[in-house]
């Protein structure tokens, strides 16, 4: 079947990435080829090594392993029952072990990774470890797989930093087939609009904490991923379009027979790939699949956090991308989905309307993504137009819906919500930053107003509560970058900024920190690079300076002829600088803050600065 002609901008950006990455990608593939040629892990292990690896297994699994020709699957799990999305992983290894025994193979939990919940640490000191946890997860994945006793690997993870970290760590073992298996979302709770309304009322002291807690518990109420379209669910969309999931598995609920069948099938598929010698992760993840991941994110109004994560994830495969690439792809990517916070629906409604299979087919048939890619299902993207179901207890794949079942949630590429994607680059004398506009009304995308400068969320919220921000204002929160304090999410400010905007004021937010995967209706220029602590322009801004944020024109600049270079940089407050170094485990990450790369370089410690 003839494939559609590619959008010329997508082709141009892909070719530019290929050329930019020529040396680093070739070096990565040389290393993966060498690892492949060294043979199966079990063939390299001595008898004593192999005995150690299986000493704790069942007798039946030991006999299978002793055969020497049966594949052994390594499971890396981010299970804990603090994260609702990861709680179901407690039982997944048993499901996988039994499934692969049926096909004459074995499976072992090779290791676990940490998995912290941003929803718990929002506004707390622990959030300053959140971004760094991604690289710890990558390293933990490397430690798990470095036993070198595996013919394929299965990654169990869903949430914000966990999937990017697993992705990066698994690519260090890209000579193996790697399959990602999600847990799925929780059932829908109270409507998202109601949750946002109660949060706004609480920010204004119009409802008490008990009312807020009742609302939040109604939103986050059972095992499974949170149902808004933040970083966790953006992860799942991208893993599907990267070809690392079984098709349309992202948004199947955890406690269902279908989820268990998909988990078992993921293990069996990894074994099939190991036996065939095909489907290496190094071959699945290439320049085209990275572009497909970016486009899928843009087409669905996904998380701003991936402007950072995707850079680090691609670099793990020797592929170099930047925010200019994302901005150009966004300019020609149709916005196909409106899922909270970019609309009122949640991911369950998105899945019911057509879900990932509909998005994949629309993007492929419109020439917005590359169809000629390798996936864990084989050659081509077409398998991802299908959806699974159980028929008499058997897993069956069928074509997804041809038309959206709810045009308020999901639209075809021929009639999108808007003709460009949800992420844009803004730049000027304040540096380079990204802004997500898919949830920002057009009349709010251009703001020119005096700056109110802060160095902590607490100070900004105190000014809001005191009524000091009841005006047209650009709230600047600096010294929040990766070198300063680990680049925490600043989502605690979202309700306050929304209240100011609802009062009729022109409001914008500018920061060298992160906002959230759930960035909402207030325009926010985030990830400003270079960061203030590294001498970036934000360190020179003063209260009252006029700042212009124009998301339409891609501008982030001062107004009135200011020469920021003539001003001394504001020193970071000593007390705050000290507080961000100690307590809540932050002292353990001092070395990370010294060597971490910039936000546009992925804010990573896994690759030396000289390699970028």
Coordinates of C-alpha atoms in Angstrom, one line a residue:
X1 CA 0.0 0.0 0.0
X2 CA 1.4 3.4 -1.0
X3 CA 2.1 5.6 1.9
X4 CA 1.1 9.3 1.9
X5 CA 3.5 12.1 1.0
X6 CA 5.3 13.5 4.0
X7 CA 4.8 17.2 5.0
X8 CA 7.9 19.0 3.7
X9 CA 8.6 20.7 7.0
X10 CA 8.6 17.4 8.8
X11 CA 10.9 16.0 6.2
X12 CA 13.2 19.1 6.4
X13 CA 13.4 18.9 10.2
X14 CA 14.1 15.2 10.2
X15 CA 16.9 15.6 7.7
X16 CA 18.4 18.4 9.8
X17 CA 18.3 16.2 12.9
X18 CA 19.9 13.3 10.9
X19 CA 22.7 15.6 9.7
X20 CA 23.3 17.2 13.1
X21 CA 23.4 13.7 14.8
X22 CA 25.5 12.0 12.2
X23 CA 28.6 11.5 14.4
X24 CA 26.8 10.8 17.7
X25 CA 24.3 8.5 16.2
X26 CA 27.0 6.5 14.4
X27 CA 29.0 6.2 17.6
X28 CA 25.9 4.9 19.4
X29 CA 25.1 2.3 16.8
X30 CA 28.7 1.1 16.7
X31 CA 28.5 0.4 20.4
X32 CA 25.1 -1.3 20.1
X33 CA 26.4 -3.4 17.2
X34 CA 29.4 -4.5 19.2
X35 CA 27.2 -5.5 22.1
X36 CA 24.9 -7.5 19.8
X37 CA 27.9 -9.3 18.3
X38 CA 29.1 -10.4 21.7
X39 CA 26.3 -12.9 22.0
X40 CA 23.5 -13.6 24.4
X41 CA 24.1 -12.8 28.0
X42 CA 23.8 -16.4 29.2
X43 CA 26.6 -17.4 26.8
X44 CA 29.0 -15.0 28.3
X45 CA 28.3 -15.9 32.0
X46 CA 30.3 -18.6 33.7
X47 CA 28.5 -21.5 35.3
X48 CA 28.9 -19.8 38.7
X49 CA 27.5 -16.5 37.4
X50 CA 24.5 -18.2 35.8
X51 CA 23.9 -20.2 39.0
X52 CA 23.8 -17.0 41.0
X53 CA 21.4 -15.5 38.6
X54 CA 18.8 -18.3 39.0
X55 CA 19.5 -19.4 42.6
X56 CA 16.3 -17.9 43.8
X57 CA 14.0 -19.1 41.0
X58 CA 11.6 -22.0 40.9
X59 CA 12.9 -25.5 40.0
X60 CA 11.0 -25.3 36.7
X61 CA 12.6 -22.0 35.8
X62 CA 16.0 -23.3 36.7
X63 CA 15.6 -26.3 34.4
X64 CA 14.5 -24.0 31.6
X65 CA 17.5 -21.7 32.2
X66 CA 19.9 -24.6 32.3
X67 CA 18.8 -25.5 28.8
X68 CA 21.0 -22.6 27.6
X69 CA 18.9 -21.8 24.5
X70 CA 15.7 -20.4 26.1
X71 CA 15.3 -16.6 26.3
X72 CA 15.5 -14.9 29.6
X73 CA 13.5 -11.7 30.0
X74 CA 14.7 -8.9 32.4
X75 CA 12.0 -6.9 34.0
X76 CA 12.8 -3.4 35.3
X77 CA 9.9 -2.1 37.5
X78 CA 9.1 1.2 39.0
X79 CA 6.6 -0.3 41.3
X80 CA 5.5 1.3 44.5
X81 CA 2.1 1.8 46.0
X82 CA 2.7 5.5 46.7
X83 CA 1.9 6.2 43.0
X84 CA -1.6 5.2 42.1
X85 CA -0.4 4.7 38.5
X86 CA 2.3 2.3 39.6
X87 CA 0.4 0.4 42.3
X88 CA -0.8 -2.2 39.7
X89 CA 2.8 -3.1 38.9
X90 CA 2.9 -5.1 42.1
X91 CA 1.2 -8.0 40.4
X92 CA 2.6 -7.6 36.8
X93 CA 5.8 -9.6 37.3
X94 CA 3.8 -12.7 38.2
X95 CA 1.6 -12.3 35.1
X96 CA 4.7 -11.9 32.9
X97 CA 6.5 -14.9 34.4
X98 CA 3.6 -17.2 33.8
X99 CA 3.0 -15.8 30.3
X100 CA 6.6 -16.4 29.1
X101 CA 6.7 -19.9 30.7
X102 CA 4.0 -20.8 28.3
X103 CA 6.3 -20.0 25.4
X104 CA 9.4 -21.8 26.9
X105 CA 11.2 -18.8 28.4
X106 CA 11.9 -17.2 31.8
X107 CA 11.5 -13.8 33.2
X108 CA 13.1 -12.1 36.2
X109 CA 12.8 -8.8 38.0
X110 CA 16.2 -7.5 37.2
X111 CA 15.9 -4.5 39.4
X112 CA 13.7 -1.6 40.6
X113 CA 13.9 2.1 40.1
X114 CA 12.7 4.9 42.4
X115 CA 9.4 6.5 41.3
X116 CA 8.4 9.7 43.1
X117 CA 5.0 11.4 42.7
X118 CA 5.0 15.0 41.7
X119 CA 1.4 15.2 42.8
X120 CA 2.6 14.6 46.4
X121 CA 5.7 16.8 46.2
X122 CA 4.1 19.9 44.5
X123 CA 5.1 23.0 46.4
X124 CA 7.3 21.0 48.8
X125 CA 11.1 20.7 49.1
X126 CA 11.0 17.2 47.6
X127 CA 10.0 18.7 44.2
X128 CA 13.6 19.9 43.9
X129 CA 14.6 16.2 43.5
X130 CA 11.9 15.4 40.9
X131 CA 13.8 16.2 37.7
X132 CA 17.0 14.7 38.9
X133 CA 15.1 11.5 39.7
X134 CA 14.8 10.9 36.0
X135 CA 18.6 10.5 35.6
X136 CA 18.7 8.3 38.8
X137 CA 16.0 6.1 37.2
X138 CA 18.1 5.9 34.0
X139 CA 21.1 4.9 36.1
X140 CA 19.0 2.4 38.1
X141 CA 17.9 0.8 34.8
X142 CA 21.5 0.5 33.8
X143 CA 22.4 -1.2 37.1
X144 CA 19.5 -3.6 36.6
X145 CA 20.4 -4.6 33.1
X146 CA 24.1 -4.7 33.6
X147 CA 23.9 -8.2 35.0
X148 CA 24.0 -9.1 31.2
X149 CA 21.8 -12.2 31.7
X150 CA 19.0 -11.1 29.5
X151 CA 17.9 -11.6 25.9
X152 CA 15.2 -8.9 26.0
X153 CA 13.8 -6.4 28.6
X154 CA 10.4 -5.2 29.7
X155 CA 10.0 -1.8 31.3
X156 CA 7.2 -1.2 33.8
X157 CA 6.6 2.5 34.3
X158 CA 4.0 5.3 33.6
X159 CA 4.6 8.6 35.3
X160 CA 6.4 11.8 34.8
X161 CA 10.1 11.2 35.1
X162 CA 9.9 7.5 35.3
X163 CA 9.2 6.6 31.6
X164 CA 11.9 9.1 30.3
X165 CA 14.4 7.6 32.8
X166 CA 13.5 4.0 31.9
X167 CA 13.8 5.0 28.2
X168 CA 17.2 6.6 28.7
X169 CA 18.5 3.7 30.7
X170 CA 17.2 1.0 28.3
X171 CA 18.9 2.7 25.4
X172 CA 22.2 2.0 27.0
X173 CA 21.2 -1.6 26.3
X174 CA 19.7 -0.9 22.9
X175 CA 21.2 -4.1 21.5
X176 CA 18.3 -5.8 23.2
X177 CA 14.6 -5.8 22.3
X178 CA 12.8 -3.6 24.9
X179 CA 9.0 -3.5 25.4
X180 CA 7.3 -0.9 27.6
X181 CA 4.1 -2.1 29.5
X182 CA 1.9 0.6 31.1
X183 CA -0.7 0.2 33.8
X184 CA -3.5 2.4 32.5
X185 CA -5.6 5.2 33.9
X186 CA -7.9 5.2 36.9
X187 CA -11.6 5.5 36.2
X188 CA -13.0 9.1 35.9
X189 CA -13.7 11.0 39.1
X190 CA -15.3 14.4 39.5
X191 CA -15.2 16.6 36.3
X192 CA -11.9 18.4 35.7
X193 CA -13.7 21.8 35.5
X194 CA -15.1 21.3 39.0
X195 CA -11.7 20.4 40.3
X196 CA -10.2 23.6 38.8
X197 CA -13.1 25.7 40.2
X198 CA -12.6 24.4 43.8
X199 CA -8.8 25.0 43.5
X200 CA -9.4 28.6 42.4
X201 CA -11.9 29.2 45.3
X202 CA -9.4 27.9 47.8
X203 CA -6.7 30.2 46.4
X204 CA -9.0 33.1 47.2
X205 CA -9.9 31.8 50.7
X206 CA -13.5 31.3 49.7
X207 CA -13.6 27.6 50.6
X208 CA -11.9 25.7 53.4
X209 CA -9.2 23.0 53.3
X210 CA -11.8 20.3 54.0
X211 CA -13.7 21.3 50.9
X212 CA -10.5 21.3 48.8
X213 CA -9.5 17.9 50.2
X214 CA -12.9 16.4 49.4
X215 CA -12.6 17.6 45.8
X216 CA -9.1 16.3 45.4
X217 CA -10.0 12.9 46.8
X218 CA -12.8 12.8 44.3
X219 CA -10.4 13.4 41.5
X220 CA -7.6 11.0 42.6
X221 CA -9.5 8.0 44.0
X222 CA -8.2 4.6 42.8
X223 CA -5.2 2.7 41.3
X224 CA -4.2 4.0 37.8
X225 CA -2.8 7.1 36.2
X226 CA -4.3 10.5 37.0
X227 CA -6.8 11.1 34.2
X228 CA -5.7 14.6 33.1
X229 CA -3.4 14.9 30.1
X230 CA -0.2 15.8 31.9
X231 CA 3.3 14.3 31.7
X232 CA 2.3 10.8 32.6
X233 CA -0.3 10.4 29.9
X234 CA 1.9 12.2 27.4
X235 CA 4.5 9.6 28.1
X236 CA 2.0 6.9 27.2
X237 CA 1.1 8.6 23.9
X238 CA 4.7 8.9 22.9
X239 CA 5.6 5.3 23.8
X240 CA 2.9 4.2 21.5
X241 CA 4.0 6.4 18.6
X242 CA 7.6 5.4 19.3
X243 CA 6.6 1.8 18.7
X244 CA 7.6 0.5 22.1
X245 CA 4.1 -0.4 23.4
X246 CA 1.7 -3.0 22.1
X247 CA -0.8 -0.9 20.1
X248 CA -3.5 1.0 22.0
X249 CA -2.5 -0.3 25.4
X250 CA -1.9 3.1 27.0
X251 CA -5.4 3.9 28.3
X252 CA -6.8 0.5 29.3
X253 CA -7.9 0.4 33.0
X254 CA -5.6 -1.5 35.4
X255 CA -8.0 -3.9 37.1
X256 CA -9.4 -5.5 34.0
X257 CA -9.0 -8.8 32.2
X258 CA -7.9 -6.9 29.1
X259 CA -5.1 -5.2 31.0
X260 CA -3.8 -8.6 32.2
X261 CA -4.0 -10.0 28.7
X262 CA -2.0 -7.1 27.3
X263 CA 0.6 -7.4 30.1
X264 CA 1.0 -11.1 29.3
X265 CA 1.2 -10.4 25.6
X266 CA 3.9 -7.8 26.1
X267 CA 6.1 -10.4 27.8
X268 CA 5.4 -12.9 25.0
X269 CA 6.2 -10.3 22.4
X270 CA 9.6 -9.5 24.0
X271 CA 10.4 -13.3 23.9
X272 CA 9.4 -13.4 20.2
X273 CA 11.7 -10.5 19.4
X274 CA 14.5 -12.1 21.3
X275 CA 14.1 -15.4 19.3
X276 CA 13.9 -13.6 16.0
X277 CA 16.9 -11.4 16.5
X278 CA 14.8 -8.4 15.5
X279 CA 13.3 -5.3 17.1
X280 CA 16.4 -4.0 18.9
X281 CA 15.6 -0.8 20.8
X282 CA 18.5 0.8 18.9
X283 CA 16.7 0.1 15.7
X284 CA 13.2 1.1 16.9
X285 CA 14.4 4.4 18.2
X286 CA 16.0 6.4 15.4
X287 CA 15.6 10.0 14.1
X288 CA 12.3 9.3 12.5
X289 CA 10.7 7.7 15.6
X290 CA 11.9 10.7 17.7
X291 CA 10.2 13.1 15.3
X292 CA 7.1 10.9 15.5
X293 CA 7.2 11.2 19.3
X294 CA 7.5 15.0 19.1
X295 CA 4.6 15.3 16.6
X296 CA 2.4 13.0 18.7
X297 CA 3.1 15.3 21.7
X298 CA 2.3 18.4 19.7
X299 CA -0.8 17.0 18.1
X300 CA -2.4 16.2 21.4
X301 CA -1.4 19.3 23.4
X302 CA 0.9 17.3 25.6
X303 CA 3.2 18.1 28.5
X304 CA 5.7 21.0 28.5
X305 CA 8.0 18.8 30.5
X306 CA 8.9 16.9 27.4
X307 CA 10.6 20.0 25.9
X308 CA 13.3 18.9 28.4
X309 CA 12.8 15.1 28.6
X310 CA 12.7 14.5 24.8
X311 CA 16.1 16.2 24.4
X312 CA 17.7 13.9 27.0
X313 CA 15.8 10.8 25.7
X314 CA 17.0 11.4 22.1
X315 CA 20.5 12.0 23.2
X316 CA 20.6 8.6 24.8
X317 CA 20.2 7.2 21.3
X318 CA 22.9 9.5 19.9
X319 CA 20.2 11.9 18.4
X320 CA 20.5 15.7 18.9
X321 CA 17.3 17.8 18.9
X322 CA 16.5 21.3 20.2
X323 CA 13.6 23.6 20.8
X324 CA 13.9 25.1 17.3
X325 CA 13.1 21.6 15.9
X326 CA 10.1 21.3 18.1
X327 CA 8.9 24.8 17.2
X328 CA 9.1 24.2 13.5
X329 CA 7.3 20.8 13.8
X330 CA 4.6 22.6 15.9
X331 CA 4.0 25.1 13.1
X332 CA 2.7 22.4 10.8
X333 CA 1.2 19.9 13.3
X334 CA -2.6 20.0 13.6
X335 CA -4.0 20.0 17.1
X336 CA -6.3 16.9 17.2
X337 CA -7.2 16.5 20.8
X338 CA -8.6 18.6 23.6
X339 CA -8.1 16.8 26.9
X340 CA -7.9 18.5 30.3
X341 CA -6.2 21.0 30.9
X342 CA -6.6 21.8 27.2
X343 CA -10.3 20.9 27.4
X344 CA -12.8 19.6 29.8
X345 CA -12.5 15.8 28.9
X346 CA -10.2 13.4 30.5
X347 CA -8.1 10.6 29.0
X348 CA -10.9 8.0 29.5
X349 CA -13.2 10.2 27.3
X350 CA -10.3 10.6 24.8
X351 CA -9.9 6.9 24.6
X352 CA -13.6 6.4 24.1
X353 CA -13.7 8.9 21.3
X354 CA -11.1 7.1 19.3
X355 CA -7.9 7.3 21.3
X356 CA -4.4 6.7 20.2
X357 CA -5.3 4.5 17.2
X358 CA -7.3 7.4 15.7
X359 CA -4.5 9.9 16.4
X360 CA -1.8 7.6 14.9
X361 CA -3.8 6.9 11.7
X362 CA -4.7 10.6 11.2
X363 CA -1.1 11.7 11.7
X364 CA 0.2 9.0 9.4
X365 CA -2.3 9.4 6.6
X366 CA -1.8 13.2 6.7
X367 CA 2.0 12.8 6.3
X368 CA 2.7 14.3 9.7
X369 CA 4.6 11.3 11.0
X370 CA 6.9 8.8 9.4
X371 CA 5.2 5.5 8.6
X372 CA 8.4 3.8 7.5
X373 CA 9.7 3.0 11.0
X374 CA 10.6 -0.1 12.9
X375 CA 8.4 -0.9 15.9
X376 CA 8.2 -3.9 18.3
X377 CA 5.4 -5.1 16.0
X378 CA 7.6 -5.1 12.9
X379 CA 8.1 -2.7 10.0
X380 CA 5.7 0.3 9.6
X381 CA 3.4 2.2 11.9
X382 CA 0.2 0.7 10.6
X383 CA -0.1 -1.8 13.5
X384 CA -0.8 1.2 15.7
X385 CA -4.1 1.9 13.9
X386 CA -5.5 -1.1 15.8
X387 CA -7.1 -1.6 19.2
X388 CA -7.3 -4.7 21.4
X389 CA -10.3 -6.4 22.9
X390 CA -11.1 -9.7 24.6
X391 CA -13.3 -12.2 22.7
X392 CA -14.1 -15.4 24.6
X393 CA -11.0 -14.7 26.7
X394 CA -8.7 -14.3 23.7
X395 CA -6.8 -11.1 22.8
X396 CA -8.0 -9.9 19.4
X397 CA -6.9 -6.8 17.4
X398 CA -9.2 -4.8 15.3
X399 CA -9.0 -1.6 13.4
X400 CA -9.8 1.5 15.4
X401 CA -12.7 3.8 14.7
X402 CA -12.6 5.5 11.3
X403 CA -14.2 8.7 12.6
X404 CA -14.1 10.5 16.0
X405 CA -17.0 9.6 18.2
X406 CA -16.8 13.0 19.9
X407 CA -15.6 16.0 17.9
X408 CA -15.4 18.1 21.1
X409 CA -12.5 15.9 22.2
X410 CA -10.9 14.4 19.1
X411 CA -10.8 15.7 15.5
X412 CA -9.5 14.5 12.2
X413 CA -6.3 16.1 10.7
X414 CA -8.5 17.6 8.0
X415 CA -10.5 19.6 10.6
X416 CA -8.4 20.1 13.7
X417 CA -9.0 22.3 16.7
X418 CA -6.2 24.5 15.4
X419 CA -3.7 24.1 12.5
X420 CA -0.6 24.2 14.6
X421 CA 0.5 22.4 17.7
X422 CA 0.4 23.3 21.3
X423 CA 4.1 24.1 22.0
X424 CA 6.1 27.2 20.8
X425 CA 9.5 28.7 21.2
X426 CA 9.8 32.3 22.5
X427 CA 13.0 34.1 22.6
X428 CA 14.6 37.6 22.9
X429 CA 16.9 39.4 25.3
X430 CA 15.6 37.3 28.2
X431 CA 16.8 34.1 26.6
X432 CA 15.0 31.1 25.0
X433 CA 11.9 29.5 26.5
X434 CA 8.9 27.3 25.6
X435 CA 5.3 28.1 26.0
X436 CA 2.3 25.8 25.7
X437 CA -0.6 27.7 24.0
X438 CA -3.1 24.9 23.4
X439 CA -5.1 25.9 26.5
X440 CA -4.4 29.7 26.3
X441 CA -7.2 31.7 24.6
X442 CA -5.9 33.8 21.6
X443 CA -6.7 37.0 23.4
X444 CA -4.4 36.1 26.3
X445 CA -1.4 35.1 24.3
X446 CA 0.2 38.6 24.1
X447 CA 1.0 40.3 27.4
X448 CA 3.0 43.4 27.9
X449 CA 3.2 44.5 31.6
X450 CA 5.5 45.5 34.5
X451 CA 7.5 42.7 36.1
X452 CA 7.0 41.5 39.6
X453 CA 10.2 39.6 40.5
X454 CA 10.4 36.7 43.0
X455 CA 12.8 34.0 44.0
X456 CA 10.4 31.5 45.6
X457 CA 6.9 30.3 45.1
X458 CA 6.1 31.2 48.7
X459 CA 7.0 34.8 48.2
X460 CA 4.9 35.0 45.0
X461 CA 1.9 33.4 46.7
X462 CA 2.3 35.8 49.7
X463 CA 2.2 38.8 47.3
X464 CA -0.9 37.3 45.6
X465 CA -2.7 36.8 48.9
X466 CA -1.8 40.4 50.0
X467 CA -3.4 41.8 46.8
X468 CA -0.1 43.1 45.5
X469 CA -0.6 41.4 42.1
X470 CA -4.1 42.7 41.4
X471 CA -2.9 44.5 38.2
X472 CA -1.5 43.8 34.8
X473 CA 1.7 41.9 35.6
X474 CA 4.4 39.6 34.4
X475 CA 5.3 37.4 37.3
X476 CA 9.0 36.5 37.1
X477 CA 10.2 33.6 39.3
X478 CA 13.9 33.1 38.9
X479 CA 16.7 30.9 40.4
X480 CA 14.5 27.9 39.7
X481 CA 16.7 26.2 37.0
X482 CA 18.5 22.9 37.2
X483 CA 21.7 24.3 38.6
X484 CA 19.9 26.4 41.2
X485 CA 17.6 23.9 42.8
X486 CA 16.9 21.0 40.4
X487 CA 14.2 22.9 38.4
X488 CA 11.1 22.1 40.4
X489 CA 7.6 22.3 38.9
X490 CA 5.8 25.5 40.0
X491 CA 2.3 24.3 39.5
X492 CA 1.3 25.6 42.9
X493 CA 1.1 29.1 41.3
X494 CA -1.4 28.0 38.6
X495 CA -4.6 28.7 40.6
X496 CA -3.4 32.1 41.7
X497 CA -2.4 33.2 38.2
X498 CA -5.7 31.9 36.9
X499 CA -7.6 34.0 39.5
X500 CA -5.8 37.2 38.4
X501 CA -6.5 36.5 34.7
X502 CA -10.2 35.8 35.5
X503 CA -10.4 39.2 37.2
X504 CA -9.6 40.8 33.8
X505 CA -5.9 41.5 34.3
X506 CA -3.3 40.9 31.7
X507 CA -1.1 38.2 33.3
X508 CA 1.9 36.2 32.3
X509 CA 4.5 34.0 34.0
X510 CA 8.2 33.8 33.2
X511 CA 10.5 31.4 34.9
X512 CA 13.7 29.4 34.5
X513 CA 11.9 26.6 36.3
X514 CA 9.3 24.2 35.1
X515 CA 5.6 24.8 35.3
X516 CA 3.8 21.5 34.9
X517 CA 2.7 18.8 32.6
X518 CA -0.7 20.3 33.3
X519 CA 0.2 23.9 32.3
X520 CA -3.1 25.7 31.8
X521 CA -4.8 28.8 30.6
X522 CA -2.4 31.5 31.8
X523 CA 0.5 32.2 29.3
X524 CA 3.7 30.9 30.9
X525 CA 7.2 31.2 29.3
X526 CA 9.1 28.4 31.1
X527 CA 12.4 26.7 31.1
X528 CA 14.1 30.1 30.3
X529 CA 17.6 29.3 29.2
X530 CA 20.3 30.2 30.2
X531 CA 19.0 30.1 33.8
X532 CA 19.5 33.0 36.2
X533 CA 22.1 31.2 38.3
X534 CA 24.2 30.5 35.2
X535 CA 24.3 34.2 34.4
X536 CA 21.1 34.3 32.4
X537 CA 19.3 37.6 31.7
X538 CA 16.6 36.9 34.3
X539 CA 19.2 37.6 37.0
X540 CA 19.2 41.2 35.7
X541 CA 15.4 41.9 35.7
X542 CA 14.1 44.3 38.3
X543 CA 10.5 45.0 39.6
X544 CA 8.7 47.3 37.2
X545 CA 10.7 46.5 34.1
X546 CA 8.3 46.1 31.2
X547 CA 8.3 42.6 29.7
X548 CA 6.6 41.6 26.5
X549 CA 5.6 37.9 26.0
X550 CA 4.1 37.4 22.5
X551 CA 3.4 33.7 22.0
X552 CA 2.1 34.4 18.5
X553 CA 5.3 36.1 17.3
X554 CA 7.6 34.0 19.4
X555 CA 8.9 36.9 21.4
X556 CA 10.2 37.1 25.0
X557 CA 11.8 40.5 25.6
X558 CA 12.1 43.6 27.7
X559 CA 10.5 46.9 26.4
X560 CA 11.9 50.4 26.5
X561 CA 15.5 49.9 25.4
X562 CA 16.8 48.3 28.5
X563 CA 20.4 47.1 28.4
X564 CA 20.5 44.3 30.8
X565 CA 24.2 43.9 30.4
X566 CA 24.8 47.2 32.1
X567 CA 23.2 45.9 35.3
X568 CA 24.8 43.7 37.9
X569 CA 23.1 40.4 38.3
X570 CA 21.0 40.1 41.4
X571 CA 22.6 37.7 43.9
X572 CA 20.5 34.7 44.8
X573 CA 19.2 35.2 48.4
X574 CA 21.7 33.5 50.7
X575 CA 19.0 32.0 52.9
X576 CA 17.1 30.5 50.0
X577 CA 20.3 29.2 48.4
X578 CA 21.2 27.5 51.6
X579 CA 17.7 26.0 52.1
X580 CA 17.8 24.4 48.7
X581 CA 21.0 22.6 49.4
X582 CA 20.0 20.7 52.6
X583 CA 17.1 18.7 53.9
X584 CA 14.7 16.3 52.3
X585 CA 17.6 14.5 50.6
X586 CA 18.7 17.5 48.6
X587 CA 22.2 17.3 50.1
X588 CA 22.6 14.0 48.2
X589 CA 22.3 15.8 44.8
X590 CA 24.9 18.5 45.2
X591 CA 27.1 17.1 42.5
X592 CA 24.2 16.9 40.1
X593 CA 23.6 20.7 40.4
X594 CA 27.2 21.4 39.5
X595 CA 27.3 19.3 36.3
X596 CA 23.8 19.3 35.0
X597 CA 23.3 20.6 31.4
X598 CA 21.0 23.4 30.5
X599 CA 17.2 22.9 30.1
X600 CA 17.5 23.0 26.3
X601 CA 20.2 20.4 26.5
X602 CA 17.9 18.1 28.5
X603 CA 18.9 19.2 32.1
X604 CA 20.7 15.9 32.4
X605 CA 23.8 14.6 34.2
X606 CA 23.9 11.4 32.2
X607 CA 26.0 13.0 29.4
X608 CA 29.0 15.3 29.9
X609 CA 28.7 18.9 28.9
X610 CA 31.4 18.5 26.3
X611 CA 29.3 15.9 24.4
X612 CA 26.6 18.4 23.4

